Amino acid sequence: MIDLRRLRHFLTVADTLHFGRAAERLGMTQPPLSQSIMALERDLSADLFVRSKRSVTLTPFGRAWLEHVRPAVQSIAALSDIAQRLRAGTTGRLSLAFVSTADYNVLPRLVERYSASFADVELELIEATSDIQIEALLEGRINAGILISAPSALPAALAYRPLVTEPLVAAVPEPWIDEGRLTLIDGMLRSDDWMAQPLIIFPARVSPDFHELVMGFYRSRGYQPFIRQEAIQMQTIISLVSAGLGMALVPASLQHLIRTGVRYVHIANGTPDLETGLAWRKSDDAPTLTNLIEISSRIGRRSANDAA
């Protein structure tokens, strides 16, 4: 093992090429410095300097070794600062999963603010459904997840904070409106006739709370929906609507996803609100996660339009 103090002594003598000035810079006397350099040379079994009464020069070995010593010592010197930054969460790594719907409301705002405040943190973003996120959180494979789940349905090991609440709107094939299959009054679906149309929806196993929100809405109006197709990605659902396979109830913020052949229509007499929130493992004390939670609290619950 090479003494770090002796490496610093070597660098100072190499920079000054004068034992007296080097000792002064190091705040020590010359004899102990000379002894330190000689001890280092014994450890290396090689001379570092050529000494004479008039000058001190680096040996070829000393010059070559200097190129390795300087960055190594600088790296070691930076370790204390790195440790402090890791404790503060200003560097390190954070793994954040998100449901596809968050792409159109809270995710851009949260990532923008976090990245602006902690630019040196390696932020890993993973798109995943709510069920996959919960499993990954419990197993410690991600730090946090933006998901759709009732807080009461989450495992006790997880903490939760609501981020955005938004109403549902209908995504319908545009030809249905043009051909009179659906009737709009003042640009809205006002009667319940549309509920008889085929529906495209998230599977219950993937997002049980979202699935039940839609199903419960139908039941509250005395309808049992005809589910034509299930899909686990919101972009896929909208593509299927564009293809005319059915309609879908989607978060209002999804109106930012423009797709040919799809029209987003508001529903009269109110629709249920969908809540998206941040979940994390209670035992996870990573400073990078703490900072994310703090930033999420500043975002708070916002309307779909504010969060988009």
C-alpha positions as a printed NumPy array, in Angstrom:
array([[  0.   ,   0.   ,   0.   ],
       [  1.351,   3.411,  -0.974],
       [  0.935,   6.181,   1.575],
       [ -1.336,   8.908,   0.133],
       [  0.635,  11.538,   2.027],
       [  3.809,  10.49 ,   0.234],
       [  2.038,  10.758,  -3.122],
       [  1.113,  14.344,  -2.308],
       [  4.726,  14.995,  -1.34 ],
       [  5.859,  13.565,  -4.68 ],
       [  3.433,  15.792,  -6.625],
       [  4.553,  18.93 ,  -4.806],
       [  8.26 ,  18.235,  -5.416],
       [  7.47 ,  17.378,  -9.059],
       [  5.642,  20.689,  -9.468],
       [  8.331,  22.831,  -7.836],
       [ 11.451,  20.756,  -8.633],
       [ 12.837,  22.197,  -5.399],
       [ 12.744,  20.433,  -2.038],
       [ 12.931,  23.669,  -0.031],
       [  9.998,  25.352,  -1.84 ],
       [  8.036,  22.105,  -1.813],
       [  8.522,  21.755,   1.961],
       [  7.385,  25.347,   2.47 ],
       [  4.286,  24.773,   0.345],
       [  3.494,  21.622,   2.337],
       [  4.03 ,  23.366,   5.682],
       [  6.879,  21.109,   6.769],
       [ 10.649,  21.156,   6.999],
       [ 12.898,  19.835,   4.26 ],
       [ 14.472,  16.794,   6.001],
       [ 11.159,  14.975,   6.636],
       [ 10.143,  15.7  ,   3.039],
       [ 13.372,  14.24 ,   1.691],
       [ 12.911,  11.17 ,   3.894],
       [  9.332,  10.762,   2.643],
       [ 10.445,  10.832,  -1.012],
       [ 13.25 ,   8.333,  -0.344],
       [ 10.801,   6.004,   1.435],
       [  8.476,   6.229,  -1.574],
       [ 11.361,   5.402,  -3.93 ],
       [ 12.202,   2.369,  -1.79 ],
       [  8.577,   1.215,  -1.989],
       [  8.685,   1.567,  -5.777],
       [ 12.194,   0.177,  -6.185],
       [ 12.846,   3.07 ,  -8.564],
       [ 14.269,   6.591,  -8.397],
       [ 11.838,   9.449,  -8.93 ],
       [ 14.247,  12.38 ,  -8.952],
       [ 17.796,  13.147,  -9.971],
       [ 19.242,  15.362,  -7.244],
       [ 22.282,  17.593,  -7.415],
       [ 23.462,  20.57 ,  -5.441],
       [ 22.048,  22.903,  -8.115],
       [ 18.918,  21.226,  -9.418],
       [ 16.256,  18.569,  -9.016],
       [ 14.79 ,  16.847, -12.095],
       [ 12.398,  13.985, -12.638],
       [ 13.794,  10.691, -13.808],
       [ 12.184,   9.145, -16.926],
       [ 10.356,   6.783, -14.578],
       [  9.26 ,   9.739, -12.413],
       [  7.884,  11.633, -15.421],
       [  5.928,   8.602, -16.631],
       [  4.591,   7.785, -13.17 ],
       [  3.551,  11.408, -12.589],
       [  0.958,  11.105, -15.36 ],
       [ -0.768,   8.361, -13.363],
       [ -0.305,   9.77 ,  -9.883],
       [ -1.816,  13.206, -10.494],
       [ -5.295,  12.078, -11.661],
       [ -5.333,   9.341,  -9.017],
       [ -4.665,  11.783,  -6.194],
       [ -7.165,  14.268,  -7.628],
       [ -9.787,  11.521,  -7.698],
       [ -9.084,  10.606,  -4.095],
       [ -9.253,  14.265,  -3.086],
       [-12.684,  14.489,  -4.711],
       [-14.072,  11.548,  -2.735],
       [-15.049,  13.694,   0.239],
       [-16.997,  16.086,  -1.98 ],
       [-18.63 ,  13.18 ,  -3.805],
       [-19.695,  11.656,  -0.484],
       [-21.233,  14.97 ,   0.561],
       [-23.118,  15.264,  -2.748],
       [-24.352,  11.67 ,  -2.449],
       [-25.656,  12.401,   1.062],
       [-27.414,  15.505,  -0.275],
       [-28.827,  13.663,  -3.283],
       [-27.282,  16.083,  -5.778],
       [-25.515,  13.197,  -7.499],
       [-26.206,   9.484,  -7.737],
       [-28.989,   7.577,  -9.442],
       [-32.788,   7.544,  -9.386],
       [-35.049,   5.012, -11.082],
       [-38.563,   6.305, -11.814],
       [-41.298,   4.251, -13.477],
       [-44.473,   5.738, -14.946],
       [-47.745,   4.68 , -16.523],
       [-48.305,   5.711, -20.138],
       [-51.011,   8.221, -19.207],
       [-48.513,  10.186, -17.076],
       [-46.667,  11.032, -20.279],
       [-49.45 ,  13.516, -21.042],
       [-49.939,  15.131, -17.655],
       [-47.582,  15.096, -14.684],
       [-44.438,  13.308, -15.918],
       [-42.954,  16.103, -18.09 ],
       [-43.386,  18.692, -15.341],
       [-41.907,  16.461, -12.638],
       [-38.915,  15.369, -14.739],
       [-38.219,  18.912, -15.894],
       [-38.165,  20.312, -12.374],
       [-36.143,  17.436, -10.949],
       [-33.546,  17.51 , -13.734],
       [-33.197,  21.279, -13.474],
       [-32.514,  21.039,  -9.729],
       [-30.353,  17.885,  -9.801],
       [-28.66 ,  17.824, -13.178],
       [-25.905,  15.447, -11.996],
       [-28.305,  12.695, -10.942],
       [-28.593,   9.822, -13.417],
       [-32.349,   9.608, -13.947],
       [-33.63 ,   6.292, -15.299],
       [-37.177,   6.468, -16.693],
       [-39.112,   3.23 , -17.201],
       [-42.589,   2.979, -18.713],
       [-44.57 ,   0.297, -16.896],
       [-48.121,  -0.508, -15.933],
       [-49.257,  -0.001, -12.338],
       [-49.134,  -3.697, -11.42 ],
       [-45.557,  -4.041, -12.694],
       [-44.522,  -0.903, -10.811],
       [-45.893,  -2.143,  -7.501],
       [-43.98 ,  -5.395,  -7.882],
       [-40.77 ,  -3.54 ,  -8.821],
       [-41.133,  -1.177,  -5.86 ],
       [-41.575,  -4.017,  -3.379],
       [-38.532,  -5.795,  -4.795],
       [-36.415,  -2.621,  -4.704],
       [-35.807,  -2.554,  -8.462],
       [-37.078,   1.038,  -8.792],
       [-37.109,   3.968,  -6.394],
       [-40.492,   5.44 ,  -7.262],
       [-43.428,   4.995,  -9.589],
       [-46.09 ,   7.242, -11.085],
       [-49.124,   4.997, -11.13 ],
       [-52.896,   4.737, -10.989],
       [-53.989,   3.026,  -7.795],
       [-56.201,   3.777,  -4.841],
       [-53.957,   4.382,  -1.79 ],
       [-55.989,   1.844,   0.194],
       [-55.164,  -0.827,  -2.408],
       [-51.405,  -0.376,  -2.151],
       [-49.288,  -2.713,   0.011],
       [-48.518,  -1.38 ,   3.481],
       [-44.805,  -1.18 ,   2.617],
       [-45.477,   1.569,   0.086],
       [-46.099,   5.268,   0.63 ],
       [-48.222,   7.318,  -1.746],
       [-48.775,  10.961,  -2.714],
       [-51.456,  12.154,  -5.171],
       [-50.123,  14.216,  -8.061],
       [-52.949,  14.999, -10.47 ],
       [-56.697,  14.461, -10.652],
       [-58.489,  14.783, -13.979],
       [-61.86 ,  13.862, -15.49 ],
       [-62.363,  11.201, -18.119],
       [-63.325,  12.108, -21.684],
       [-64.494,   9.915, -24.557],
       [-62.092,   9.068, -27.375],
       [-64.284,   8.086, -30.322],
       [-63.71 ,   7.212, -33.983],
       [-64.4  ,  10.378, -35.968],
       [-66.454,   8.542, -38.626],
       [-68.95 ,   7.566, -35.924],
       [-69.785,  11.245, -35.524],
       [-69.707,  12.088, -39.215],
       [-72.009,   9.144, -40.011],
       [-74.441,   9.873, -37.165],
       [-73.598,   6.804, -35.095],
       [-72.95 ,   9.172, -32.207],
       [-74.861,  12.42 , -31.717],
       [-73.197,  15.469, -30.232],
       [-75.214,  18.275, -28.691],
       [-73.23 ,  21.471, -28.189],
       [-70.112,  19.395, -28.859],
       [-70.807,  16.956, -26.027],
       [-72.252,  13.474, -25.517],
       [-75.44 ,  14.262, -23.634],
       [-77.595,  11.13 , -23.803],
       [-76.341,   7.727, -22.637],
       [-76.777,   6.061, -26.035],
       [-73.025,   6.047, -26.553],
       [-72.684,   3.528, -23.736],
       [-74.042,   0.836, -26.044],
       [-71.033,   1.221, -28.351],
       [-68.089,  -1.231, -28.146],
       [-65.471,  -0.251, -25.601],
       [-61.68 ,  -0.482, -25.545],
       [-60.252,  -0.552, -22.029],
       [-57.263,  -1.349, -19.813],
       [-57.338,  -4.931, -18.455],
       [-58.34 ,  -5.225, -14.812],
       [-55.147,  -7.144, -13.983],
       [-52.956,  -4.277, -15.276],
       [-54.767,  -1.296, -13.795],
       [-57.598,  -2.525, -11.568],
       [-58.49 ,   0.933, -10.253],
       [-58.716,   2.519, -13.703],
       [-60.677,  -0.483, -14.999],
       [-63.118,  -0.347, -12.096],
       [-63.512,   3.434, -12.462],
       [-64.773,   2.965, -16.019],
       [-66.882,  -0.116, -15.264],
       [-68.434,   1.548, -12.211],
       [-69.324,   4.604, -14.275],
       [-71.222,   2.419, -16.742],
       [-72.98 ,   0.546, -13.944],
       [-73.998,   3.806, -12.256],
       [-75.956,   4.657, -15.413],
       [-77.485,   1.221, -15.738],
       [-75.231,  -0.131, -18.495],
       [-72.993,  -3.154, -18.848],
       [-70.312,  -2.218, -21.384],
       [-69.538,  -4.393, -24.38 ],
       [-65.742,  -4.711, -24.152],
       [-64.478,  -5.146, -27.686],
       [-60.753,  -5.107, -26.921],
       [-58.296,  -4.687, -24.051],
       [-54.87 ,  -3.048, -24.37 ],
       [-52.188,  -2.175, -21.823],
       [-50.75 ,   0.937, -23.519],
       [-52.745,   4.133, -23.895],
       [-51.169,   4.774, -27.303],
       [-52.421,   1.348, -28.418],
       [-55.917,   2.084, -27.163],
       [-56.02 ,   5.317, -29.176],
       [-54.705,   3.491, -32.253],
       [-57.526,   0.951, -31.917],
       [-60.035,   3.789, -31.623],
       [-58.558,   5.295, -34.788],
       [-59.079,   1.932, -36.506],
       [-62.781,   2.077, -35.587],
       [-62.754,  -0.965, -33.294],
       [-64.427,   0.913, -30.487],
       [-64.341,   3.948, -28.221],
       [-62.518,   4.505, -24.943],
       [-62.755,   6.589, -21.794],
       [-59.396,   8.251, -21.238],
       [-57.866,  10.933, -18.993],
       [-58.566,  14.472, -20.201],
       [-54.845,  15.173, -20.604],
       [-54.689,  12.54 , -23.338],
       [-56.28 ,  15.071, -25.682],
       [-52.691,  16.139, -26.334],
       [-52.187,  12.831, -28.146],
       [-53.373,  13.76 , -31.624],
       [-54.29 ,  10.815, -33.826],
       [-55.948,  10.928, -37.253],
       [-59.497,   9.602, -37.093],
       [-59.906,  10.144, -33.338],
       [-61.958,  12.847, -31.68 ],
       [-61.987,  13.588, -27.963],
       [-65.432,  14.469, -26.672],
       [-66.592,  15.613, -23.241],
       [-69.482,  13.822, -21.577],
       [-72.381,  15.782, -20.109],
       [-73.518,  15.382, -16.501],
       [-70.003,  14.671, -15.306],
       [-67.603,  11.761, -15.402],
       [-65.525,  10.254, -12.601],
       [-62.082,  11.685, -11.883],
       [-58.925,   9.65 , -12.369],
       [-56.133,  10.166,  -9.837],
       [-52.462,   9.641, -10.69 ],
       [-49.953,   9.559,  -7.841],
       [-46.38 ,   8.894,  -6.798],
       [-45.58 ,   5.704,  -4.86 ],
       [-42.338,   4.663,  -3.195],
       [-41.043,   2.128,  -0.697],
       [-41.223,   3.477,   2.855],
       [-37.873,   1.907,   3.735],
       [-36.071,   3.541,   0.789],
       [-34.006,   6.374,   2.286],
       [-32.075,   7.277,  -0.871],
       [-31.425,  11.06 ,  -0.833],
       [-32.233,  11.227,  -4.558],
       [-35.689,   9.817,  -3.773],
       [-36.176,  12.256,  -0.891],
       [-35.542,  15.126,  -3.291],
       [-38.005,  13.72 ,  -5.825],
       [-40.708,  13.45 ,  -3.164],
       [-40.057,  17.041,  -2.126],
       [-40.397,  18.289,  -5.699],
       [-43.565,  16.229,  -6.196],
       [-45.083,  17.953,  -3.164],
       [-44.618,  21.329,  -4.879],
       [-46.493,  20.069,  -7.919],
       [-49.335,  18.75 ,  -5.791],
       [-52.745,  18.   ,  -7.175],
       [-53.318,  19.934, -10.366],
       [-55.987,  19.891, -12.983],
       [-55.274,  18.027, -16.2  ],
       [-54.787,  21.297, -18.07 ],
       [-52.305,  22.648, -15.513],
       [-50.323,  19.409, -15.424],
       [-50.055,  18.955, -19.169]])
